[in-house]
Short mmCIF file of C-alpha atoms in Angstrom, two decimals:
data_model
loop_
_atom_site.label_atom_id
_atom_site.label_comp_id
_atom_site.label_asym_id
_atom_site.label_seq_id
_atom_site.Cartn_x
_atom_site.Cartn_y
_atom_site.Cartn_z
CA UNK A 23 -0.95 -21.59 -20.56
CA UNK A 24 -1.96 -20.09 -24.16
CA UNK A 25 0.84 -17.86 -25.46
CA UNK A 26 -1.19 -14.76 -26.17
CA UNK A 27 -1.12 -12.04 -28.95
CA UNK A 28 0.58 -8.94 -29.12
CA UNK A 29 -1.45 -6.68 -26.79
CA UNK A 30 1.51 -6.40 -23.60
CA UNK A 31 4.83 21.05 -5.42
CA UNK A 32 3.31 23.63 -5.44
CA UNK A 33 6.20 24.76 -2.94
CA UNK A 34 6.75 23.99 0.24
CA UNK A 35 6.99 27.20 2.45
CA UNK A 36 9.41 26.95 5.86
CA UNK A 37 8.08 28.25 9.08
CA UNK A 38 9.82 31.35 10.05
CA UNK A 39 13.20 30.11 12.04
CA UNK A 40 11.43 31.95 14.94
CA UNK A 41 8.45 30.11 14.95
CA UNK A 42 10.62 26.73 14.70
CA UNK A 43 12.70 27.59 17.70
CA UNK A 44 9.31 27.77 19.56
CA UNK A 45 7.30 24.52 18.37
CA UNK A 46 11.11 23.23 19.25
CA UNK A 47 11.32 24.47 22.98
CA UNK A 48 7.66 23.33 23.16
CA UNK A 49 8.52 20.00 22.16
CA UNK A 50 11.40 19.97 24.94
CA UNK A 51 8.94 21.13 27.73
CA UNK A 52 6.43 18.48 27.16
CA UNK A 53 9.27 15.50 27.12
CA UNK A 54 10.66 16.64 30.17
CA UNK A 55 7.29 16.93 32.23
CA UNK A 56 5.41 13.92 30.46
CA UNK A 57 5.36 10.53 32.59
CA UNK A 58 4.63 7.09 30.65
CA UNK A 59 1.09 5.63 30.47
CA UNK A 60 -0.10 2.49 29.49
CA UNK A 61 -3.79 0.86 29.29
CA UNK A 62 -4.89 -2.30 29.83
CA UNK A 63 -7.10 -4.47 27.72
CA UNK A 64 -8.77 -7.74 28.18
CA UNK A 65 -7.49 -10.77 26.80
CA UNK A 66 -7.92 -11.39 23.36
CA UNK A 67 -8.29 -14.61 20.75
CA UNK A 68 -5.62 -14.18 17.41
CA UNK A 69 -5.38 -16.36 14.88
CA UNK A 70 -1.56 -16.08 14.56
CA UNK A 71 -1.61 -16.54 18.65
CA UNK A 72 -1.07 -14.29 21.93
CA UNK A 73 2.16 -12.39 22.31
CA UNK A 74 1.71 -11.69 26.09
CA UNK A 75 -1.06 -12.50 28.63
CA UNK A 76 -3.68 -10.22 29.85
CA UNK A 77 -1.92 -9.90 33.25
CA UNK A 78 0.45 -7.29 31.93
CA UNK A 79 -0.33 -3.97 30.86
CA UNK A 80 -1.03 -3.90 27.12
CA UNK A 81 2.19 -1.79 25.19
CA UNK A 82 0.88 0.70 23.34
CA UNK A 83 2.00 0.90 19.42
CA UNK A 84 1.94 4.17 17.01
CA UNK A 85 1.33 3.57 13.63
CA UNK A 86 2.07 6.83 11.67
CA UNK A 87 1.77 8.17 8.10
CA UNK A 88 0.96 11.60 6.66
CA UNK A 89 -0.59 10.75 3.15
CA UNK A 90 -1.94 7.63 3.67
CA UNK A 91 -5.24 7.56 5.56
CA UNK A 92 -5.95 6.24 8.89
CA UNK A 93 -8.40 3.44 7.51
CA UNK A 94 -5.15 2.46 4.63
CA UNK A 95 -4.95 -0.79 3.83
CA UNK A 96 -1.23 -1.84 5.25
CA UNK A 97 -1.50 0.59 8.19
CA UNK A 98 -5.05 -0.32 9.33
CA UNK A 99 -6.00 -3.84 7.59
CA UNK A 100 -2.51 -5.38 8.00
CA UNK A 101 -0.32 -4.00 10.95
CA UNK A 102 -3.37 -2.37 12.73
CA UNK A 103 -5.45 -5.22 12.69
CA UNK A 104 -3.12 -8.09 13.17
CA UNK A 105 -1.48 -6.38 16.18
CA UNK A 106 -4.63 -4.85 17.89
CA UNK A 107 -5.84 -9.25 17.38
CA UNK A 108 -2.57 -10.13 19.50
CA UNK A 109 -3.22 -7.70 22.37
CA UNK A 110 -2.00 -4.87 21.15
CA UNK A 111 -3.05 -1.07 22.34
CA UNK A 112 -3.21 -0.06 18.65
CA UNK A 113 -3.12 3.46 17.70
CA UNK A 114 -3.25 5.19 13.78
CA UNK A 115 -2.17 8.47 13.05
CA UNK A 116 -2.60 9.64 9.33
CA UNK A 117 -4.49 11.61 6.51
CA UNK A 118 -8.58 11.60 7.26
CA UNK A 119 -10.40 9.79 5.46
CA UNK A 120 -13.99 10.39 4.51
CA UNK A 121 -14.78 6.64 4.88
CA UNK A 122 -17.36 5.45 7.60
CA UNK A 123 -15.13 5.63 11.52
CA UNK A 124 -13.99 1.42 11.93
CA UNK A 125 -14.22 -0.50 14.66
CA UNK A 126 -13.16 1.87 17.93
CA UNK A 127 -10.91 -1.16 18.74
CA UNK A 128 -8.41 0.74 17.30
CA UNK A 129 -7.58 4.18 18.29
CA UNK A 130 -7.58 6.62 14.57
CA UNK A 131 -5.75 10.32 14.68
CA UNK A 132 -5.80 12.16 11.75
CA UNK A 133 -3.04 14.48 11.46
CA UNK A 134 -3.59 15.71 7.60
CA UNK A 135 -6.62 16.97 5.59
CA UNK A 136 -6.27 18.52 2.05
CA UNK A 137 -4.36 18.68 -0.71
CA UNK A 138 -0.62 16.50 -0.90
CA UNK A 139 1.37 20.03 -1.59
CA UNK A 140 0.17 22.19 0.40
CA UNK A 141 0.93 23.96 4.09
CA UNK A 142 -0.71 21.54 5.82
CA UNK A 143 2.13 18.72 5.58
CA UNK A 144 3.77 20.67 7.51
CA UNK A 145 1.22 21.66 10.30
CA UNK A 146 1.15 17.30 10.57
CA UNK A 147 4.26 16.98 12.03
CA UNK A 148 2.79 19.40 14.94
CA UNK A 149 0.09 17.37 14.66
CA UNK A 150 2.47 13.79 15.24
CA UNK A 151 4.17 15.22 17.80
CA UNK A 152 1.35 15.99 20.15
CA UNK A 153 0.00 12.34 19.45
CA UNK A 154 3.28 11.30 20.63
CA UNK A 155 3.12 13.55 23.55
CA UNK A 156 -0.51 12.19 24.30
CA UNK A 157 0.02 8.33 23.75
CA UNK A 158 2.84 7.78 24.83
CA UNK A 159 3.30 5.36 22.62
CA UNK A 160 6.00 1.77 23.90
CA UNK A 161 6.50 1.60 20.15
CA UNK A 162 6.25 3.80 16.92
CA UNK A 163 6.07 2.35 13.69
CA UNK A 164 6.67 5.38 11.26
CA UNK A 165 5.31 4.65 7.75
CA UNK A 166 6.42 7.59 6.28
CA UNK A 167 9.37 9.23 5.73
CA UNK A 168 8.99 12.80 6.60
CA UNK A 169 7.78 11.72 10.26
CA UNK A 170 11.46 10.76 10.81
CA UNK A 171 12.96 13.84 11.84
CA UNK A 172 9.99 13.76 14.99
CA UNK A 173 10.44 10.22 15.70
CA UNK A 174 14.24 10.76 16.02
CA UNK A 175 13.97 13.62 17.99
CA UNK A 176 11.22 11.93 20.15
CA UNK A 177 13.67 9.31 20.42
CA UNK A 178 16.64 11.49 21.54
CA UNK A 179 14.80 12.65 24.56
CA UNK A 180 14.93 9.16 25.97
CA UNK A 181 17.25 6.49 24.15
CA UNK A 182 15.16 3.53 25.84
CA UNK A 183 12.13 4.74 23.52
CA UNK A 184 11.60 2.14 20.41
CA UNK A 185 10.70 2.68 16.68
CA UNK A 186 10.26 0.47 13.53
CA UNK A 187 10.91 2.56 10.41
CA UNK A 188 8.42 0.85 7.22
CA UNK A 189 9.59 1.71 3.92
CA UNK A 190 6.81 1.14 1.86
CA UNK A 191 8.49 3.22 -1.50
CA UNK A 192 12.12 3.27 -2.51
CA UNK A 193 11.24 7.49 -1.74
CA UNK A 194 14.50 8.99 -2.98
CA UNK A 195 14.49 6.95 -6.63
CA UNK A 196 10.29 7.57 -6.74
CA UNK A 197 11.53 11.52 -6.26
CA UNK A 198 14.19 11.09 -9.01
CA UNK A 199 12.55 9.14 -11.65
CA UNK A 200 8.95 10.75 -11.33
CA UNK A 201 7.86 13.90 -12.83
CA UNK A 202 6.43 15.36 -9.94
CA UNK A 203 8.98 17.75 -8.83
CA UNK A 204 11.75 19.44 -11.27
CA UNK A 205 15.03 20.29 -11.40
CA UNK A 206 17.09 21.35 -7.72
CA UNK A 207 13.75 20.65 -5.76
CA UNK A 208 13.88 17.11 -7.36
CA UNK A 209 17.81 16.76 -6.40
CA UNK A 210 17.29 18.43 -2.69
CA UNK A 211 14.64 16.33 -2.14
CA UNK A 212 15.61 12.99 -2.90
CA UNK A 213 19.21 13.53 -1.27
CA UNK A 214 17.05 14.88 1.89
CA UNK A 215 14.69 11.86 2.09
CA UNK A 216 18.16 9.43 1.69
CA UNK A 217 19.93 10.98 4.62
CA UNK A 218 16.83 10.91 6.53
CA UNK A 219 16.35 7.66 6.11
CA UNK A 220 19.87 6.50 6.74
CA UNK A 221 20.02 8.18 10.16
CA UNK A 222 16.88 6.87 10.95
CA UNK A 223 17.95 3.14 9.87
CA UNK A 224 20.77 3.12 12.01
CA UNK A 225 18.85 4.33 15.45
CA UNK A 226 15.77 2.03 14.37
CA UNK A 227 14.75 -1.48 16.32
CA UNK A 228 13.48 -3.09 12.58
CA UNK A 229 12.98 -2.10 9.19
CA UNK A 230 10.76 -3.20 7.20
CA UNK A 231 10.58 -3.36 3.61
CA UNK A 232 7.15 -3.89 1.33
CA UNK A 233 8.85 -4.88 -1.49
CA UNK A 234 11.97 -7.48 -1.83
CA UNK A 235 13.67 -5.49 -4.47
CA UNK A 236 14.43 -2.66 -1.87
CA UNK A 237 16.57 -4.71 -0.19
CA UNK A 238 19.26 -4.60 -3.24
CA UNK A 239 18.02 -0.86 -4.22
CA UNK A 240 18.73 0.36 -0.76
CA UNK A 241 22.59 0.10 0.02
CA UNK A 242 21.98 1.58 3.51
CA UNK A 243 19.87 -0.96 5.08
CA UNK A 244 21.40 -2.37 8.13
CA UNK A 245 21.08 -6.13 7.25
CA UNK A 246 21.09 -7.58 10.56
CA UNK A 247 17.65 -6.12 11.82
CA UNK A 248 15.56 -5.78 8.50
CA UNK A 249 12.56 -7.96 7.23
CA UNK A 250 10.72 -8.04 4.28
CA UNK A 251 6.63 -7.96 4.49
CA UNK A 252 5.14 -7.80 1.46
CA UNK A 253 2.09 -6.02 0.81
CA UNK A 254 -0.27 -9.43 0.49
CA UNK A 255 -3.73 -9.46 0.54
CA UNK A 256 -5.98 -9.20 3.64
CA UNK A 257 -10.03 -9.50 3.64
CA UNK A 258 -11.94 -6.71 4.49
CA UNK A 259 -14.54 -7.83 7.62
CA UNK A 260 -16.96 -10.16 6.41
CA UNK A 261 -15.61 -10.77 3.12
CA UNK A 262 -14.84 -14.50 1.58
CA UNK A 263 -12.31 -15.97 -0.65
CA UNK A 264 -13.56 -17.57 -3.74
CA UNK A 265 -15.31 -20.94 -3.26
CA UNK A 266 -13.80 -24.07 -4.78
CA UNK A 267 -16.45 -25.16 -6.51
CA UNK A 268 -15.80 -22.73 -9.59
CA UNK A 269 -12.21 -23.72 -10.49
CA UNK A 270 -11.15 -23.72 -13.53
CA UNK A 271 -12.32 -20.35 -13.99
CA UNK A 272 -13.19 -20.19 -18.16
CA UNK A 273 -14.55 -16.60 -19.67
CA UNK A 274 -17.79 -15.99 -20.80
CA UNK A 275 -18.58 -16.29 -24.72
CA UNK A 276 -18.20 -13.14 -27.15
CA UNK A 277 -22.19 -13.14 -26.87
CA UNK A 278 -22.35 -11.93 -23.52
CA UNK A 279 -20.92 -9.24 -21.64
CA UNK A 280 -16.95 -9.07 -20.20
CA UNK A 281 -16.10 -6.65 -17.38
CA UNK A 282 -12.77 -5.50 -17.00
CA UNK A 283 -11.37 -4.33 -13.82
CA UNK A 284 -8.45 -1.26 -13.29
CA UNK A 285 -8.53 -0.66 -9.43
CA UNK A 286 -5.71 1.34 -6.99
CA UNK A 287 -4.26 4.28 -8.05
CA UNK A 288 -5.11 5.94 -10.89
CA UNK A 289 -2.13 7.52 -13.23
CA UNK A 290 -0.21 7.48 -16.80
CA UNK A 291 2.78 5.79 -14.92
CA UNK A 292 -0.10 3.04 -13.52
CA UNK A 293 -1.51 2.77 -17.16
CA UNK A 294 -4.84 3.63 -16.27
CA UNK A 295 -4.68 5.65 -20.22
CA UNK A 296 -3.77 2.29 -21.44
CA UNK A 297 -6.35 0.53 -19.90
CA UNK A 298 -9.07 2.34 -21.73
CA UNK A 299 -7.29 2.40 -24.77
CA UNK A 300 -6.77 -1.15 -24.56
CA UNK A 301 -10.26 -1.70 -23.73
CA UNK A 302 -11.52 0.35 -26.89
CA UNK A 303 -9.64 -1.83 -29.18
CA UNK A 304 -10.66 -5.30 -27.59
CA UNK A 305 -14.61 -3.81 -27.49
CA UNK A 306 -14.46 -4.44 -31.82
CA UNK A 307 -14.52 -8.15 -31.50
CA UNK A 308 -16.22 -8.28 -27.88
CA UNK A 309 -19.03 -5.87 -28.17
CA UNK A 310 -20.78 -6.14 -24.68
CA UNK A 311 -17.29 -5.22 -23.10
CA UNK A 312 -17.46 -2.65 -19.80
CA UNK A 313 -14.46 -1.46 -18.29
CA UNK A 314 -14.78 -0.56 -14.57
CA UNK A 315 -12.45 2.32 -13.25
CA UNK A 316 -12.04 2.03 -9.51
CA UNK A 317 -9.53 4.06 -7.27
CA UNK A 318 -7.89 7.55 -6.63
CA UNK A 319 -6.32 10.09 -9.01
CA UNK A 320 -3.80 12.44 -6.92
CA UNK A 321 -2.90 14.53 -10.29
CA UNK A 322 -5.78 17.30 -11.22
CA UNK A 323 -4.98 17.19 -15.04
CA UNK A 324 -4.57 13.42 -14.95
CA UNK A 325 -8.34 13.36 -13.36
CA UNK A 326 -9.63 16.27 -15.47
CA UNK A 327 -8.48 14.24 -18.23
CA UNK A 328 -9.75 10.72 -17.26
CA UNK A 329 -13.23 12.51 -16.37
CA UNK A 330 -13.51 13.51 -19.46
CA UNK A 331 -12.84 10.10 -21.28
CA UNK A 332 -15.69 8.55 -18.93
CA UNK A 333 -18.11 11.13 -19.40
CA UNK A 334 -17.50 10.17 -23.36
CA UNK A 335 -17.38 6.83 -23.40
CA UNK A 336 -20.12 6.37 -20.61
CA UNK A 337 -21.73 3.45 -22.43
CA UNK A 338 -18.83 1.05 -21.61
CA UNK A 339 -16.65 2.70 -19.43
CA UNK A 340 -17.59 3.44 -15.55
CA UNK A 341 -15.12 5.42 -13.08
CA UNK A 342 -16.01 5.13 -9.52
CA UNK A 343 -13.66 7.70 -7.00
CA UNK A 344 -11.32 9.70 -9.05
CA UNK A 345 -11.51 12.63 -6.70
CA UNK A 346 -11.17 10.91 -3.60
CA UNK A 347 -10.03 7.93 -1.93
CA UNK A 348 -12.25 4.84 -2.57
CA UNK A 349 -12.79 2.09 0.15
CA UNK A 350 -10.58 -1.27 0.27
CA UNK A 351 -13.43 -3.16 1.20
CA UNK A 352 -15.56 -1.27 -2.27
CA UNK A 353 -12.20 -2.30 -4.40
CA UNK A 354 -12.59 -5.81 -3.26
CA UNK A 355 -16.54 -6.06 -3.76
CA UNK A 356 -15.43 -4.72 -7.64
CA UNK A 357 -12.78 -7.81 -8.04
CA UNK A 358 -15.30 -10.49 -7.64
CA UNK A 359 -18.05 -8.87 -10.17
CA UNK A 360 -15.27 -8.63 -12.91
CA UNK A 361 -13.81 -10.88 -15.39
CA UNK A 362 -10.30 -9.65 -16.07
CA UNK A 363 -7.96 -7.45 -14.14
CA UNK A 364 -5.63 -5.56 -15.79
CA UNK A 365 -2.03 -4.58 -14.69
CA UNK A 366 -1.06 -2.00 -17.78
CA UNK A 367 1.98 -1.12 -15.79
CA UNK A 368 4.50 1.27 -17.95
CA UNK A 369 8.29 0.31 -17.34
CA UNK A 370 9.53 2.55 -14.81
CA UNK A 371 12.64 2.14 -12.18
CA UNK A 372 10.21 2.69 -9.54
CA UNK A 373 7.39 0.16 -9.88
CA UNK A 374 9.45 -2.39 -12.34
CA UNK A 375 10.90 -4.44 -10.14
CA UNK A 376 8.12 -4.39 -7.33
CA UNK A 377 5.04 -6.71 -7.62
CA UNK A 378 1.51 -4.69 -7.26
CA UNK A 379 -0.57 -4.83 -4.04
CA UNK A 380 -3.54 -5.33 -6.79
CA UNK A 381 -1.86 -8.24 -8.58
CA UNK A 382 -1.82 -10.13 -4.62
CA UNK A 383 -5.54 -8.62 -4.65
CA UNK A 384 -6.58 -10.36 -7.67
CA UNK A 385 -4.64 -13.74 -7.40
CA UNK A 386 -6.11 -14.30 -4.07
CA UNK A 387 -9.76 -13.78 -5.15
CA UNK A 388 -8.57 -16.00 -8.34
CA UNK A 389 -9.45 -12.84 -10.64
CA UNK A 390 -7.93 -13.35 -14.01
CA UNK A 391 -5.11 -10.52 -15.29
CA UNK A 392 -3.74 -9.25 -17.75
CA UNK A 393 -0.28 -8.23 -17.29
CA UNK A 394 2.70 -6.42 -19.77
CA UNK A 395 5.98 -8.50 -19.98
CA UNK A 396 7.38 -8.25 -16.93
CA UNK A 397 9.43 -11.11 -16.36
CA UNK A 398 8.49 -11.08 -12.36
CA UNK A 399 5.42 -10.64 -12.59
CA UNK A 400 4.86 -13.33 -15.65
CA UNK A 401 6.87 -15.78 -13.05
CA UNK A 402 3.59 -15.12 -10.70
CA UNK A 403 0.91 -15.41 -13.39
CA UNK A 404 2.26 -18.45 -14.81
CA UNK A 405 2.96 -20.35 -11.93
CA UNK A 406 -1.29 -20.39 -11.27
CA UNK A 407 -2.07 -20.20 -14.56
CA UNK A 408 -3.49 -16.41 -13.82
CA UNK A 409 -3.61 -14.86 -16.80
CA UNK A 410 -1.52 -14.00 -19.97
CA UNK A 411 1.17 -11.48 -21.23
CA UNK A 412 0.07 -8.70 -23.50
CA UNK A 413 1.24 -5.15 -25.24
CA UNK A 414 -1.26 -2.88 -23.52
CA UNK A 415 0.11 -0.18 -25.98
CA UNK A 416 0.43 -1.76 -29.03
CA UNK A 417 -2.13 -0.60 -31.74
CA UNK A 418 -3.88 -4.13 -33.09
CA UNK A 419 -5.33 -4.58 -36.16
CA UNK A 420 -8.48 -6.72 -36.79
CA UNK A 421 -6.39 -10.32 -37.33
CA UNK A 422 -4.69 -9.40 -34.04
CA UNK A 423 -7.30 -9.08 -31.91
CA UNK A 424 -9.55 -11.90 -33.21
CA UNK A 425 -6.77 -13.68 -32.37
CA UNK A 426 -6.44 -12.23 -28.80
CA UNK A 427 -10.02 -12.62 -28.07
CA UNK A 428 -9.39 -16.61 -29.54
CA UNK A 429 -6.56 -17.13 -27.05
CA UNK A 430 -8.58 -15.47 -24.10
CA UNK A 431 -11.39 -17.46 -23.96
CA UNK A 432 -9.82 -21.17 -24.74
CA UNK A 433 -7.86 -20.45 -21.61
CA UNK A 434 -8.32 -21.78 -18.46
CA UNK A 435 -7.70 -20.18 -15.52
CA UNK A 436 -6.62 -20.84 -11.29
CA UNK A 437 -7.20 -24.70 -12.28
CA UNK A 438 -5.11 -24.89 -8.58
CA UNK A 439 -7.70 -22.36 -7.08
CA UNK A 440 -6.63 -18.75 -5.51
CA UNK A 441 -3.18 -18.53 -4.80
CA UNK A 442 -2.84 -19.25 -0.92
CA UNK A 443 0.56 -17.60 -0.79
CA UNK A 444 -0.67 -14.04 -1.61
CA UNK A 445 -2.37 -13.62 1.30
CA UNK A 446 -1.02 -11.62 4.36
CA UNK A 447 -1.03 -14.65 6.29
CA UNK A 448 2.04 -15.75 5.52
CA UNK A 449 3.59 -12.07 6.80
CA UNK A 450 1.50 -11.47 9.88
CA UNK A 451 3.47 -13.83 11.92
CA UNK A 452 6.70 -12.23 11.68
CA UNK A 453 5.21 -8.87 12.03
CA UNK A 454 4.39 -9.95 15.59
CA UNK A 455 8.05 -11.80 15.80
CA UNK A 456 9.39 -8.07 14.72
CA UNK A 457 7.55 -5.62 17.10
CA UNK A 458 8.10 -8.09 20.11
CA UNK A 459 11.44 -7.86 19.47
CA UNK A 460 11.40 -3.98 19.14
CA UNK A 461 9.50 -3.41 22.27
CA UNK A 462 12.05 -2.83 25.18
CA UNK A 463 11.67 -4.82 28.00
CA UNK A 464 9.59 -5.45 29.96
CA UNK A 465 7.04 -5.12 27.56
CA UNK A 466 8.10 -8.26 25.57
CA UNK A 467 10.78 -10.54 25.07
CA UNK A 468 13.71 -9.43 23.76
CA UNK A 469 15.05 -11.91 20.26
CA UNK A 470 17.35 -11.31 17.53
CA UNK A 471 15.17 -10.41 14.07
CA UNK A 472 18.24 -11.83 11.74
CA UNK A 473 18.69 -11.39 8.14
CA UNK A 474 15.54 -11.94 6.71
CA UNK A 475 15.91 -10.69 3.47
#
């Protein structure tokens, strides 16, 4: 592969201790006078095979969050999906999302509306434990920390009950390396989240871990029941992968026009600034450039800000969401009309060390990237021949990028086709293997998980 140039809360309130006791002796009436229900479903076809015939009641599984919405891409696409395919009663609990309602194969319960800090965080836990109350779920698979402290004391009330705790963020170093909250919040928070989450890992069937590095940064994990699943990529409905026929993938001359991609979330630490920036520069020796902005900006100045840059810049640069959440399936529609993706990453303890969910996105629709020099990441790219290595925040001067633009298009790129082992293939087999072996019986099969790490 080329060598390429330089170019690289508001606060929380508490409920009044009153009103606590009450939701609390609430919560105790309804576990002692619930019974269990189950529902039945007709056989179904799965491409990673049955886990139980149709004879037997299907067990019902809880997948929970608070921020993420009920259609989100791991929850819904990933363990929803593959799950509800196996025989699965499926059920989603989560933020609502303003997308078009699914498939009603699986059961969606939003808990959360609004703003991240705000009031209502807190009325979603009420909101949890009345879905728990309702569903009665065999199995809970809590994707969020701050559902914990209900799923434990769901779980108190009868020790049989089963949960799967998903750590999707290293939450406690996110907390202390991120400016989001300051000073003693910061501390109390992050210490919080950690004892959470260590109680909960030792009273949980599996844990599961999106990202391999968490199994070093997270001392506490109890080795002998926790799996990695990386966050690979999964096809919307109806989509296609890339067809063979166009591999080597070469870029287009200087002549014609070269659309950049930036999709997921949108923020300084994600280098969504250095995108444009970046973009600016390389538009003086590839003058039909467009830069496509695709995703969701949770900070109101970072938005205000990046609003303003694409109401400015309008002729090249397009921003699609911002505001709001933006559809997977939209996101994945955006990689194959683009060029180059771009990973402007800034080195940071919390994202460093993990690989993207966008750079699985783009390998397996054999999108070309640009990535900084990250030595894990450059492992990836190289292996495929995906892209190059460049200094999204270095300022170039005209030698520079001629030279960058040079290097870009002599490439050649995916020669191999798509990367086959970034799709979620690979993990949705031991995601079934995992919550059979959490279910108690006689809901499934009981087998030892192992160290799978």
């Amino acid at each position: 592969m080329a060598s390429c140039v330089v170019a690289s809360c508001s606060r929380l309130r508490s409920f009044q201790a009153a009103s606590m006791r009450e939701c609390v002796s609430v919560m105790v009436a309804q576990c002692r006078g619930k019974t269990a229900a189950c529902c039945v479903r007709p056989r179904e076809s799965s491409t990673f095979g049955l886990v139980h015939p149709s004879s037997r009641p299907a067990p019902v599984v809880l997948l929970a969050s608070v921020l993420k919405p009920v259609d989100d891409t791991r929850m819904y696409e990933k363990f929803g999906r593959t799950l509800a395919e196996a025989g699965y009663a499926v059920h989603i609990a989560g933020r609502a999302s303003k997308v078009g309602a699914p498939p009603a194969v699986i059961g969606l319960h939003p808990i959360f509306s609004g703003y991240r800090l705000s009031l209502g965080r807190l009325a979603a836990q009420w909101r949890y434990w009345q879905r728990l109350q309702q569903l009665q779920p065999d199995l809970v698979i809590a994707h969020a920390p701050e559902l914990l402290p209900a799923t434990l004391l769901w779980r108190w009330f009868e020790p049989k009950r089963a949960f799967v705790y998903d750590v999707r963020e290293n939450y406690a170093l996110n907390i202390r390396t991120q400016q989001v909250y300051r000073g003693w919040l910061k501390r109390l928070l992050a210490n919080g989240v950690a004892a959470i989450e260590k109680a909960a890992m030792r009273r949980a069937a599996a844990v599961l871990l999106a990202e391999r590095s968490y199994a070093e940064e997270l001392g506490y994990l109890p080795r002998q029941h926790t799996l990695v699943l990386e966050n690979k990529y999964v096809a919307p409905p109806n989509a296609s992968l890339p067809a063979a026929a166009r591999f080597p993938i070469s870029l287009p001359p200087r002549e014609q026009p070269l659309r950049l991609l930036f999709s997921g979330t949108l923020s300084t630490l994600t280098g969504v600034f250095d995108a444009i920036r970046f973009a600016d520069q390389l538009r003086t020796v590839w003058p039909r450039l467009q830069l496509t902005i695709i995703g969701y900006c949770q900070q109101p100045a970072e938005l205000q800000r990046l609003q303003q840059l694409a109401s400015a810049n309008h002729s090249w640069l397009t921003l699609i969401g911002g505001a709001e959440p933006v559809p997977h399936a939209a996101i994945v529609a955006a990689i194959g009309q683009h060029h180059l993706g771009l990973l402007p990453y800034q080195p940071h303890p919390s994202t460093w060390r993990c690989i993207p969910t966008k750079l699985y996105e783009y390998m397996a629709n054999a999108l070309p990237v640009l990535i900084p020099p990250n030595q894990l990441w450059a492992t990836e790219i190289r292996r495929l021949s995906a892209g190059c290595v460049v200094l999204f925040d270095a300022l170039l001067n005209a030698d520079e990028l001629e030279q960058l633009a040079c290097a870009l298009i002599n490439e050649k790129y995916y020669p191999a086709g798509p990367a086959a082992d970034a799709l979620w293939q690979s993990e949705a087999p031991r995601l079934l293997a995992a919550v059979a072996a959490a279910l108690p019986p006689p809901r499934a099969a009981t087998s030892h998980l192992g160290a799978a790490l």
